[in-house]
Amino acid sequence: MVQHRQSFMRGTLVLSVAAFINRILGFISGMYIARVLGAEGIGLLMMAHPLVPLVITITELGLPVAISKLVAEAHARGERGKVRRILHVSLAVTSVLSIALTTISLLGSEWIASILLSDQRAYYAMLAITPIAPIVAISAVLKGYFRGMQQMKTIAASDVLEHTVQIACVLALVHLLLPFGIAYAAAGAMAASVVSEAISLLFLIASYKLYGESKLQGETWASNVKQGRSTLGELLQIGLPTTGHGVIHSLYNTFQPLLITSSLALAGVGTLLATKQFGLLAGYVFPLLFMPSFITQSLSTALIPAIGEAAANKNNLLMHERMNQALSLGLLIGAPATVILFEWATPLTTLIYNAPEAGLLLKILAPMFFLHYFDAPLHAILLGLGRAKATLWNYVAATIFKTVGIFVFGSQFGIIGIAYGIGIGIVMQTLLNFFSISGSIGFYWSIRPYIKVGICMMLMAICGHWTYNYFTVQGLPLLWSVITSIVSSLLFYFITLVLTGTLNWKSKLQRFSIPW
């Protein structure tokens, strides 16, 4: 490799910065789409999207996760030939499967739409997004390779490029197609994703040509694929449970709009209103909930090869150190994010989406979503340990609870009950992953830092509530009341962290790390 391997935390920082930029770009794009298409148009987008992740999941066979783990281990042992063989076998498998399944999806699109779409206006959007599957599948394999080599800068650059192109295409296509109707405008927004993913893939291919493993003497694609049976077996040992997890996740997301609208119908909600309420939840509330998690998601991306490498070297101390860093960061980020999303729920949805009615749903989900900031690192730790089967069964159990919760609560209490059902699934999945790791290699932690952060959260909420009411009474516009009160409460939060000794910048989170 021309480039040097990046450290674990440096790679996390690079991905976090890129993810932050992407969230900002995505938010700008989302705000534009939400205001132009409205809740009804967002509902059409959310209904059309779930089929593609299912196709992508099946074609990937969980290989990107397996690639990052196995490439990290092979590179640590200096097995350059195996690194290239892993990549070539993975690309061959995903290319054939993705093209075949995408072709089938396009040919059977009308039949699929008649079964899955509760609102047939989403058909054009579903058709527009379908060609993205082979592009994403091949990109995911290349990203798995760069993750395994811990070259996070390449992944970060490709993601930023993708989102930059996407926002430009969204603005252009939605504007051009909106006069033809909301269904065509939604299709234009989906087509923008295809274009941006294609540009990102070209960048990844060029990066591999420049920085990838050099070709060995006498090596060919055909020889690597022919000799790759044992390599494929290693990949599938991790990949198949991951695929099972992804398939269930994609199937659930595919049928989730139907599940939610059916539950709302039992509660006496009509089709148009159900589509609108689903758009409020999936298009407005979820993006706000997921936005602060970009740091823990970035950490998780770097965590899989880091844990895998430490496990291969039987370095238990390093494994627990990485685990503790991940959970510490999840705690520090998740705590203020939860307070902000709960305390300023309605003002945020009003300012960003002009949809104050979404504030109640955000307020319900925010406290339960706090555990999600721990779930991504916990999931990555299990994968790094090679316990992909545990993540699969944990997800199955959590999805069953969530499905039952959505149906039972949704049919009784409408969209509010559905929010509670989704929250139950989030809590269940995080707890199951925690218990799986605890039963595998143990968890050693101190409860004191978590109590301190909990107290800081409460003080932050009180400060935020008081300052927001004060600025509102003083007649400040809503925008400035929200900004000033959030900034004030965040400053107060970090000051209390420092005063209580919970946060110590010089020790880089070690102040409340696991005592050995």
Short mmCIF file of C-alpha atoms in Angstrom, two decimals:
data_model
loop_
_atom_site.label_atom_id
_atom_site.label_comp_id
_atom_site.label_asym_id
_atom_site.label_seq_id
_atom_site.Cartn_x
_atom_site.Cartn_y
_atom_site.Cartn_z
CA MET A 1 0.00 0.00 0.00
CA VAL A 2 1.16 3.52 -0.78
CA GLN A 3 -0.74 4.97 2.14
CA HIS A 4 -0.05 4.10 5.75
CA ARG A 5 -2.69 2.49 7.89
CA GLN A 6 -4.54 4.98 10.00
CA SER A 7 -4.93 4.56 13.74
CA PHE A 8 -8.27 3.44 15.12
CA MET A 9 -9.26 6.78 16.65
CA ARG A 10 -7.85 8.80 13.74
CA GLY A 11 -9.91 6.75 11.32
CA THR A 12 -12.95 7.33 13.50
CA LEU A 13 -12.30 11.09 13.49
CA VAL A 14 -11.97 11.16 9.69
CA LEU A 15 -15.23 9.25 9.23
CA SER A 16 -16.98 11.42 11.82
CA VAL A 17 -16.04 14.65 10.05
CA ALA A 18 -17.18 13.22 6.72
CA ALA A 19 -20.38 11.91 8.27
CA PHE A 20 -21.09 15.33 9.80
CA ILE A 21 -20.68 16.99 6.40
CA ASN A 22 -22.92 14.34 4.86
CA ARG A 23 -25.58 14.85 7.51
CA ILE A 24 -25.59 18.58 6.83
CA LEU A 25 -25.85 18.00 3.08
CA GLY A 26 -28.51 15.35 3.60
CA PHE A 27 -30.44 17.64 5.90
CA ILE A 28 -30.42 20.42 3.32
CA SER A 29 -31.65 17.99 0.70
CA GLY A 30 -34.23 16.54 3.10
CA MET A 31 -35.54 19.96 4.08
CA TYR A 32 -35.97 20.89 0.41
CA ILE A 33 -37.74 17.64 -0.45
CA ALA A 34 -39.92 17.80 2.66
CA ARG A 35 -41.05 21.35 1.96
CA VAL A 36 -41.64 20.76 -1.76
CA LEU A 37 -43.26 17.31 -1.62
CA GLY A 38 -44.86 17.60 1.83
CA ALA A 39 -45.64 14.74 4.18
CA GLU A 40 -47.61 12.94 1.46
CA GLY A 41 -44.69 12.98 -0.99
CA ILE A 42 -42.28 11.86 1.74
CA GLY A 43 -44.65 8.99 2.48
CA LEU A 44 -44.43 7.91 -1.18
CA LEU A 45 -40.61 8.00 -1.01
CA MET A 46 -40.53 5.92 2.15
CA MET A 47 -42.91 3.35 0.65
CA ALA A 48 -40.86 3.00 -2.55
CA HIS A 49 -37.45 2.65 -0.96
CA PRO A 50 -37.48 -0.59 1.11
CA LEU A 51 -37.36 -3.06 -1.82
CA VAL A 52 -33.87 -1.97 -2.92
CA PRO A 53 -32.14 -2.63 0.44
CA LEU A 54 -33.55 -6.15 0.29
CA VAL A 55 -32.00 -6.74 -3.16
CA ILE A 56 -28.71 -5.18 -2.04
CA THR A 57 -28.61 -7.28 1.11
CA ILE A 58 -29.11 -10.52 -0.80
CA THR A 59 -26.48 -9.65 -3.41
CA GLU A 60 -23.89 -8.55 -0.84
CA LEU A 61 -24.26 -11.76 1.19
CA GLY A 62 -22.88 -9.85 4.15
CA LEU A 63 -19.50 -9.76 2.43
CA PRO A 64 -18.53 -6.11 3.19
CA VAL A 65 -18.48 -6.82 6.93
CA ALA A 66 -16.61 -10.09 6.42
CA ILE A 67 -14.15 -8.38 4.06
CA SER A 68 -13.22 -5.69 6.58
CA LYS A 69 -12.54 -8.30 9.27
CA LEU A 70 -10.65 -10.81 7.11
CA VAL A 71 -8.65 -8.18 5.21
CA ALA A 72 -7.52 -6.64 8.53
CA GLU A 73 -6.38 -10.05 9.77
CA ALA A 74 -4.66 -11.00 6.48
CA HIS A 75 -2.90 -7.65 6.24
CA ALA A 76 -1.67 -7.99 9.84
CA ARG A 77 -0.10 -11.34 8.85
CA GLY A 78 1.39 -9.87 5.65
CA GLU A 79 -0.69 -12.11 3.33
CA ARG A 80 -0.99 -9.76 0.34
CA GLY A 81 -2.15 -12.50 -2.00
CA LYS A 82 -5.03 -13.38 0.30
CA VAL A 83 -6.06 -9.73 0.56
CA ARG A 84 -6.44 -9.50 -3.23
CA ARG A 85 -8.12 -12.91 -3.40
CA ILE A 86 -10.70 -11.81 -0.81
CA LEU A 87 -11.53 -8.73 -2.87
CA HIS A 88 -11.68 -10.52 -6.23
CA VAL A 89 -13.90 -13.34 -4.98
CA SER A 90 -16.24 -10.85 -3.31
CA LEU A 91 -16.54 -8.65 -6.40
CA ALA A 92 -17.23 -11.66 -8.64
CA VAL A 93 -20.03 -12.95 -6.40
CA THR A 94 -21.73 -9.60 -5.78
CA SER A 95 -21.53 -8.47 -9.41
CA VAL A 96 -23.28 -11.58 -10.76
CA LEU A 97 -25.95 -11.67 -8.04
CA SER A 98 -26.72 -7.94 -8.08
CA ILE A 99 -27.15 -7.72 -11.86
CA ALA A 100 -29.34 -10.84 -11.94
CA LEU A 101 -31.60 -9.75 -9.07
CA THR A 102 -31.89 -6.18 -10.33
CA THR A 103 -32.99 -7.46 -13.74
CA ILE A 104 -35.62 -9.68 -12.11
CA SER A 105 -36.81 -6.75 -9.97
CA LEU A 106 -37.21 -4.51 -13.00
CA LEU A 107 -39.07 -7.15 -15.02
CA GLY A 108 -41.41 -7.93 -12.11
CA SER A 109 -41.79 -4.36 -10.89
CA GLU A 110 -45.54 -4.07 -11.60
CA TRP A 111 -46.31 -7.32 -9.77
CA ILE A 112 -44.09 -6.31 -6.83
CA ALA A 113 -45.75 -2.90 -6.64
CA SER A 114 -49.23 -4.44 -6.58
CA ILE A 115 -48.27 -6.47 -3.50
CA LEU A 116 -46.02 -4.16 -1.48
CA LEU A 117 -47.26 -0.65 -2.19
CA SER A 118 -50.35 0.47 -0.31
CA ASP A 119 -50.32 3.63 -2.47
CA GLN A 120 -49.68 2.83 -6.16
CA ARG A 121 -48.39 6.34 -6.83
CA ALA A 122 -45.10 5.17 -5.29
CA TYR A 123 -44.53 2.82 -8.28
CA TYR A 124 -42.50 5.33 -10.32
CA ALA A 125 -40.24 6.09 -7.37
CA MET A 126 -39.70 2.36 -6.78
CA LEU A 127 -38.83 1.88 -10.46
CA ALA A 128 -36.38 4.80 -10.43
CA ILE A 129 -34.40 3.53 -7.42
CA THR A 130 -34.13 -0.13 -8.48
CA PRO A 131 -31.00 0.25 -10.73
CA ILE A 132 -29.02 1.44 -7.71
CA ALA A 133 -28.67 -2.09 -6.30
CA PRO A 134 -25.62 -3.35 -8.31
CA ILE A 135 -23.87 0.00 -7.92
CA VAL A 136 -24.25 0.01 -4.14
CA ALA A 137 -23.33 -3.68 -3.85
CA ILE A 138 -20.02 -3.25 -5.68
CA SER A 139 -19.27 -0.01 -3.81
CA ALA A 140 -19.90 -1.79 -0.51
CA VAL A 141 -17.32 -4.46 -1.36
CA LEU A 142 -14.68 -1.83 -2.16
CA LYS A 143 -15.51 0.06 1.03
CA GLY A 144 -15.16 -3.20 2.97
CA TYR A 145 -11.67 -3.57 1.54
CA PHE A 146 -10.67 -0.01 2.51
CA ARG A 147 -12.14 -0.50 6.00
CA GLY A 148 -10.08 -3.65 6.43
CA MET A 149 -6.96 -1.76 5.37
CA GLN A 150 -8.08 1.01 7.77
CA GLN A 151 -7.94 3.58 4.96
CA MET A 152 -10.89 5.60 6.20
CA LYS A 153 -9.97 8.74 4.23
CA THR A 154 -10.95 7.05 0.97
CA ILE A 155 -14.34 6.01 2.34
CA ALA A 156 -14.92 9.47 3.80
CA ALA A 157 -14.07 11.20 0.52
CA SER A 158 -16.36 8.91 -1.50
CA ASP A 159 -19.26 9.52 0.91
CA VAL A 160 -18.86 13.30 0.77
CA LEU A 161 -18.66 13.19 -3.03
CA GLU A 162 -21.79 11.04 -3.18
CA HIS A 163 -23.84 13.38 -0.99
CA THR A 164 -22.63 16.48 -2.81
CA VAL A 165 -23.67 15.08 -6.19
CA GLN A 166 -26.94 13.81 -4.71
CA ILE A 167 -28.06 17.17 -3.37
CA ALA A 168 -27.34 18.82 -6.74
CA CYS A 169 -29.30 16.14 -8.61
CA VAL A 170 -32.19 16.24 -6.15
CA LEU A 171 -32.58 19.99 -6.47
CA ALA A 172 -32.53 19.73 -10.28
CA LEU A 173 -34.72 16.66 -10.85
CA VAL A 174 -37.42 17.47 -8.28
CA HIS A 175 -37.72 20.98 -9.69
CA LEU A 176 -37.99 19.68 -13.25
CA LEU A 177 -40.50 16.88 -12.54
CA LEU A 178 -42.78 18.51 -9.95
CA PRO A 179 -45.04 20.10 -12.63
CA PHE A 180 -45.89 16.55 -13.83
CA GLY A 181 -47.16 15.53 -10.39
CA ILE A 182 -45.93 14.52 -6.95
CA ALA A 183 -45.37 10.88 -8.01
CA TYR A 184 -42.91 11.92 -10.75
CA ALA A 185 -41.15 14.36 -8.42
CA ALA A 186 -40.65 11.55 -5.90
CA ALA A 187 -39.22 9.40 -8.70
CA GLY A 188 -36.80 12.20 -9.57
CA ALA A 189 -35.56 12.31 -5.97
CA MET A 190 -34.91 8.55 -6.14
CA ALA A 191 -33.12 8.81 -9.49
CA ALA A 192 -30.76 11.37 -7.96
CA SER A 193 -29.53 8.69 -5.56
CA VAL A 194 -28.65 6.41 -8.50
CA VAL A 195 -26.55 9.08 -10.17
CA SER A 196 -24.69 10.00 -6.97
CA GLU A 197 -23.94 6.36 -6.12
CA ALA A 198 -22.52 5.81 -9.62
CA ILE A 199 -20.15 8.78 -9.24
CA SER A 200 -19.06 7.47 -5.83
CA LEU A 201 -18.35 4.02 -7.30
CA LEU A 202 -16.14 5.52 -10.02
CA PHE A 203 -14.17 7.34 -7.32
CA LEU A 204 -13.67 4.12 -5.32
CA ILE A 205 -12.48 2.24 -8.41
CA ALA A 206 -9.98 5.02 -9.19
CA SER A 207 -8.79 5.01 -5.55
CA TYR A 208 -8.19 1.27 -5.63
CA LYS A 209 -6.20 1.63 -8.85
CA LEU A 210 -4.02 4.24 -7.15
CA TYR A 211 -3.70 2.88 -3.60
CA GLY A 212 -4.79 -0.75 -3.70
CA GLU A 213 -2.60 -3.81 -3.33
CA SER A 214 -0.30 -4.15 -6.30
CA LYS A 215 -0.73 -7.16 -8.56
CA LEU A 216 1.44 -10.16 -7.71
CA GLN A 217 3.53 -11.88 -10.38
CA GLY A 218 1.50 -14.43 -12.33
CA GLU A 219 -1.74 -13.42 -10.63
CA THR A 220 -5.01 -13.13 -12.58
CA TRP A 221 -8.65 -12.58 -11.71
CA ALA A 222 -9.48 -16.06 -12.99
CA SER A 223 -6.82 -17.71 -10.81
CA ASN A 224 -7.98 -15.87 -7.70
CA VAL A 225 -11.61 -16.84 -8.30
CA LYS A 226 -10.72 -20.49 -9.04
CA GLN A 227 -8.56 -20.73 -5.91
CA GLY A 228 -11.04 -18.80 -3.81
CA ARG A 229 -13.25 -21.65 -2.59
CA SER A 230 -11.72 -21.66 0.90
CA THR A 231 -11.70 -17.86 0.92
CA LEU A 232 -15.38 -17.80 -0.01
CA GLY A 233 -16.06 -20.23 2.83
CA GLU A 234 -14.38 -17.89 5.31
CA LEU A 235 -16.31 -14.94 3.94
CA LEU A 236 -19.67 -16.73 4.11
CA GLN A 237 -19.04 -17.93 7.67
CA ILE A 238 -19.33 -14.30 8.73
CA GLY A 239 -21.35 -13.05 5.78
CA LEU A 240 -24.33 -15.42 5.83
CA PRO A 241 -25.49 -14.53 9.37
CA THR A 242 -24.96 -10.88 8.47
CA THR A 243 -27.00 -11.48 5.31
CA GLY A 244 -29.74 -13.08 7.38
CA HIS A 245 -29.74 -10.03 9.60
CA GLY A 246 -29.87 -7.76 6.55
CA VAL A 247 -32.59 -9.77 4.80
CA ILE A 248 -34.83 -9.70 7.87
CA HIS A 249 -34.11 -5.99 8.27
CA SER A 250 -34.92 -5.31 4.62
CA LEU A 251 -38.05 -7.51 4.66
CA TYR A 252 -39.24 -5.73 7.75
CA ASN A 253 -38.58 -2.32 6.18
CA THR A 254 -40.33 -3.48 3.00
CA PHE A 255 -43.48 -4.46 4.86
CA GLN A 256 -43.25 -1.76 7.53
CA PRO A 257 -45.28 0.81 5.52
CA LEU A 258 -47.98 -1.82 5.01
CA LEU A 259 -47.84 -2.83 8.69
CA ILE A 260 -48.11 0.78 9.86
CA THR A 261 -50.87 1.78 7.44
CA SER A 262 -52.81 -1.41 8.27
CA SER A 263 -52.49 -0.71 11.99
CA LEU A 264 -53.65 2.86 11.42
CA ALA A 265 -56.58 1.58 9.35
CA LEU A 266 -57.67 -0.59 12.29
CA ALA A 267 -57.48 2.55 14.40
CA GLY A 268 -59.87 4.26 11.97
CA VAL A 269 -57.33 6.30 9.97
CA GLY A 270 -57.93 6.67 6.21
CA THR A 271 -55.34 5.87 3.48
CA LEU A 272 -54.36 9.47 2.69
CA LEU A 273 -54.00 10.43 6.35
CA ALA A 274 -52.11 7.19 7.07
CA THR A 275 -49.65 7.99 4.26
CA LYS A 276 -49.17 11.47 5.70
CA GLN A 277 -48.63 10.19 9.24
CA PHE A 278 -46.17 7.58 7.99
CA GLY A 279 -44.32 10.39 6.20
CA LEU A 280 -44.18 12.39 9.44
CA LEU A 281 -42.63 9.46 11.28
CA ALA A 282 -40.27 8.08 8.62
CA GLY A 283 -39.40 11.29 6.77
CA TYR A 284 -39.33 13.87 9.57
CA VAL A 285 -38.80 12.20 12.95
CA PHE A 286 -36.31 9.45 12.03
CA PRO A 287 -33.81 11.78 10.28
CA LEU A 288 -33.68 13.95 13.40
CA LEU A 289 -33.22 10.92 15.64
CA PHE A 290 -30.45 9.42 13.51
CA MET A 291 -28.56 12.64 12.86
CA PRO A 292 -26.51 12.72 16.12
CA SER A 293 -25.51 9.08 15.72
CA PHE A 294 -23.05 9.79 12.90
CA ILE A 295 -20.13 9.72 15.36
CA THR A 296 -21.01 6.32 16.84
CA GLN A 297 -21.73 4.98 13.35
CA SER A 298 -18.29 6.16 12.23
CA LEU A 299 -16.76 4.61 15.33
CA SER A 300 -18.52 1.33 14.53
CA THR A 301 -17.12 1.32 11.00
CA ALA A 302 -13.58 1.53 12.35
CA LEU A 303 -14.37 -0.77 15.27
CA ILE A 304 -15.00 -4.01 13.32
CA PRO A 305 -11.46 -4.38 11.86
CA ALA A 306 -9.90 -3.01 15.07
CA ILE A 307 -11.69 -5.57 17.27
CA GLY A 308 -11.05 -8.32 14.70
CA GLU A 309 -7.33 -7.56 14.65
CA ALA A 310 -7.14 -7.48 18.47
CA ALA A 311 -9.09 -10.74 18.70
CA ALA A 312 -6.78 -12.41 16.15
CA ASN A 313 -3.79 -11.37 18.28
CA LYS A 314 -5.65 -12.46 21.46
CA ASN A 315 -5.16 -9.00 22.92
CA ASN A 316 -8.02 -8.88 25.44
CA LEU A 317 -6.80 -5.65 27.00
CA LEU A 318 -6.96 -3.83 23.66
CA MET A 319 -10.41 -5.27 22.92
CA HIS A 320 -11.83 -3.94 26.18
CA GLU A 321 -10.10 -0.61 25.66
CA ARG A 322 -11.76 -0.25 22.25
CA MET A 323 -15.11 -1.30 23.71
CA ASN A 324 -14.85 1.24 26.48
CA GLN A 325 -13.91 4.04 24.08
CA ALA A 326 -16.94 3.23 21.96
CA LEU A 327 -19.39 3.20 24.86
CA SER A 328 -17.85 6.32 26.39
CA LEU A 329 -18.27 8.20 23.14
CA GLY A 330 -21.82 6.90 22.74
CA LEU A 331 -22.66 8.16 26.21
CA LEU A 332 -21.15 11.60 25.70
CA ILE A 333 -22.89 12.12 22.34
CA GLY A 334 -26.19 10.39 23.07
CA ALA A 335 -26.89 12.24 26.33
CA PRO A 336 -27.09 15.83 25.00
CA ALA A 337 -28.66 14.66 21.73
CA THR A 338 -31.49 13.00 23.66
CA VAL A 339 -32.08 16.12 25.76
CA ILE A 340 -32.17 18.38 22.70
CA LEU A 341 -34.52 16.13 20.71
CA PHE A 342 -36.86 15.76 23.68
CA GLU A 343 -36.82 19.31 25.01
CA TRP A 344 -36.98 21.09 21.63
CA ALA A 345 -39.02 18.46 19.73
CA THR A 346 -41.84 20.67 18.45
CA PRO A 347 -39.72 23.79 17.78
CA LEU A 348 -37.25 21.70 15.75
CA THR A 349 -39.89 20.01 13.58
CA THR A 350 -41.57 23.39 13.10
CA LEU A 351 -38.38 25.17 12.03
CA ILE A 352 -36.95 22.41 9.84
CA TYR A 353 -40.04 20.85 8.26
CA ASN A 354 -42.85 23.29 9.09
CA ALA A 355 -44.56 20.29 10.68
CA PRO A 356 -45.22 20.95 14.40
CA GLU A 357 -47.46 17.86 14.53
CA ALA A 358 -44.32 15.70 14.20
CA GLY A 359 -42.99 17.11 17.49
CA LEU A 360 -45.05 14.79 19.67
CA LEU A 361 -43.72 11.69 17.88
CA LEU A 362 -40.15 12.96 18.28
CA LYS A 363 -40.74 13.61 21.98
CA ILE A 364 -42.02 10.05 22.47
CA LEU A 365 -39.15 8.34 20.65
CA ALA A 366 -36.20 10.47 21.85
CA PRO A 367 -35.80 8.92 25.35
CA MET A 368 -36.02 5.34 24.04
CA PHE A 369 -33.71 6.18 21.15
CA PHE A 370 -30.96 7.05 23.66
CA LEU A 371 -29.96 3.37 23.70
CA HIS A 372 -29.47 3.41 19.92
CA TYR A 373 -26.27 5.42 20.38
CA PHE A 374 -24.83 2.36 22.14
CA ASP A 375 -26.34 -0.24 19.83
CA ALA A 376 -24.18 0.47 16.74
CA PRO A 377 -20.87 0.02 18.64
CA LEU A 378 -22.21 -3.07 20.42
CA HIS A 379 -23.23 -4.57 17.08
CA ALA A 380 -19.79 -3.81 15.62
CA ILE A 381 -18.04 -5.41 18.61
CA LEU A 382 -19.98 -8.65 18.12
CA LEU A 383 -19.08 -8.69 14.42
CA GLY A 384 -15.42 -8.02 15.22
CA LEU A 385 -15.50 -10.95 17.63
CA GLY A 386 -16.87 -13.16 14.86
CA ARG A 387 -20.26 -13.54 16.58
CA ALA A 388 -22.39 -12.65 13.57
CA LYS A 389 -24.97 -15.32 14.52
CA ALA A 390 -25.61 -13.58 17.83
CA THR A 391 -26.37 -10.29 16.06
CA LEU A 392 -28.79 -12.15 13.78
CA TRP A 393 -30.82 -13.79 16.55
CA ASN A 394 -30.80 -10.64 18.65
CA TYR A 395 -32.22 -8.71 15.73
CA VAL A 396 -34.85 -11.39 15.05
CA ALA A 397 -36.06 -11.25 18.65
CA ALA A 398 -36.10 -7.44 18.71
CA THR A 399 -37.93 -7.26 15.36
CA ILE A 400 -40.62 -9.66 16.58
CA PHE A 401 -41.18 -7.49 19.65
CA LYS A 402 -41.25 -4.35 17.50
CA THR A 403 -43.70 -5.82 14.96
CA VAL A 404 -46.09 -6.98 17.66
CA GLY A 405 -45.75 -3.64 19.45
CA ILE A 406 -46.50 -1.64 16.29
CA PHE A 407 -49.56 -3.72 15.45
CA VAL A 408 -51.00 -3.87 18.96
CA PHE A 409 -50.33 -0.28 20.01
CA GLY A 410 -50.91 1.16 16.52
CA SER A 411 -54.34 -0.45 16.10
CA GLN A 412 -55.35 0.88 19.51
CA PHE A 413 -53.71 4.29 19.77
CA GLY A 414 -52.86 5.23 16.18
CA ILE A 415 -49.54 6.80 15.20
CA ILE A 416 -48.60 7.47 18.85
CA GLY A 417 -48.90 3.76 19.60
CA ILE A 418 -46.75 2.96 16.58
CA ALA A 419 -44.02 5.27 17.93
CA TYR A 420 -44.04 3.38 21.23
CA GLY A 421 -43.88 0.05 19.40
CA ILE A 422 -40.79 1.16 17.44
CA GLY A 423 -39.16 2.41 20.64
CA ILE A 424 -39.67 -0.95 22.33
CA GLY A 425 -37.78 -2.68 19.51
CA ILE A 426 -34.84 -0.27 19.84
CA VAL A 427 -34.55 -0.87 23.59
CA MET A 428 -34.82 -4.65 23.20
CA GLN A 429 -32.14 -4.90 20.51
CA THR A 430 -29.59 -2.83 22.45
CA LEU A 431 -30.07 -4.87 25.61
CA LEU A 432 -29.76 -8.20 23.77
CA ASN A 433 -26.49 -7.12 22.11
CA PHE A 434 -25.15 -5.98 25.46
CA PHE A 435 -25.94 -9.32 27.10
CA SER A 436 -24.34 -11.22 24.17
CA ILE A 437 -21.03 -9.39 24.60
CA SER A 438 -21.18 -9.70 28.37
CA GLY A 439 -21.66 -13.45 28.07
CA SER A 440 -18.83 -13.77 25.53
CA ILE A 441 -15.87 -11.76 26.86
CA GLY A 442 -17.34 -9.95 29.86
CA PHE A 443 -18.03 -6.30 30.57
CA TYR A 444 -16.01 -4.37 33.11
CA TRP A 445 -17.25 -0.90 33.80
CA SER A 446 -17.96 1.63 36.53
CA ILE A 447 -21.49 2.92 37.06
CA ARG A 448 -20.31 6.25 38.53
CA PRO A 449 -19.64 8.04 35.20
CA TYR A 450 -23.08 7.09 33.92
CA ILE A 451 -24.71 8.51 37.04
CA LYS A 452 -22.70 11.72 36.61
CA VAL A 453 -23.74 12.05 32.96
CA GLY A 454 -27.37 11.41 33.97
CA ILE A 455 -27.22 14.28 36.44
CA CYS A 456 -25.61 16.51 33.79
CA MET A 457 -28.44 15.59 31.40
CA MET A 458 -31.08 16.67 33.92
CA LEU A 459 -29.28 19.96 34.60
CA MET A 460 -28.97 20.54 30.84
CA ALA A 461 -32.70 19.94 30.36
CA ILE A 462 -33.58 22.38 33.15
CA CYS A 463 -31.23 25.01 31.73
CA GLY A 464 -32.59 24.53 28.22
CA HIS A 465 -36.23 24.71 29.32
CA TRP A 466 -35.63 27.90 31.29
CA THR A 467 -33.60 29.67 28.60
CA TYR A 468 -36.03 28.76 25.80
CA ASN A 469 -39.01 30.10 27.78
CA TYR A 470 -37.04 33.23 28.71
CA PHE A 471 -36.06 34.06 25.13
CA THR A 472 -39.58 33.31 23.89
CA VAL A 473 -41.11 35.66 26.48
CA GLN A 474 -38.60 38.32 25.45
CA GLY A 475 -40.08 38.17 21.94
CA LEU A 476 -37.18 36.59 20.08
CA PRO A 477 -38.13 34.85 16.80
CA LEU A 478 -38.48 31.08 17.08
CA LEU A 479 -35.23 30.43 15.19
CA TRP A 480 -33.09 32.52 17.55
CA SER A 481 -34.90 31.28 20.64
CA VAL A 482 -34.10 27.69 19.67
CA ILE A 483 -30.48 28.37 18.66
CA THR A 484 -29.56 30.45 21.72
CA SER A 485 -31.25 28.11 24.19
CA ILE A 486 -29.67 24.97 22.66
CA VAL A 487 -26.20 26.56 22.58
CA SER A 488 -26.60 27.77 26.17
CA SER A 489 -27.70 24.36 27.40
CA LEU A 490 -24.87 22.58 25.53
CA LEU A 491 -22.28 24.89 27.07
CA PHE A 492 -23.81 24.26 30.49
CA TYR A 493 -23.73 20.50 29.84
CA PHE A 494 -20.03 20.43 28.98
CA ILE A 495 -19.18 22.75 31.88
CA THR A 496 -20.94 20.39 34.30
CA LEU A 497 -19.10 17.44 32.75
CA VAL A 498 -15.78 19.14 33.42
CA LEU A 499 -16.72 20.30 36.92
CA THR A 500 -17.85 16.81 37.93
CA GLY A 501 -14.62 15.32 36.55
CA THR A 502 -16.51 13.22 34.01
CA LEU A 503 -14.81 14.80 30.99
CA ASN A 504 -11.09 15.31 30.83
CA TRP A 505 -9.84 16.36 27.41
CA LYS A 506 -6.20 15.60 28.18
CA SER A 507 -6.96 11.98 28.98
CA LYS A 508 -9.07 11.53 25.80
CA LEU A 509 -12.03 9.83 27.46
CA GLN A 510 -9.83 7.71 29.72
CA ARG A 511 -11.06 9.63 32.75
CA PHE A 512 -14.21 7.56 32.82
CA SER A 513 -12.92 4.52 31.00
CA ILE A 514 -13.01 1.02 32.42
CA PRO A 515 -10.65 0.68 35.39
CA TRP A 516 -8.27 -2.21 34.88
#
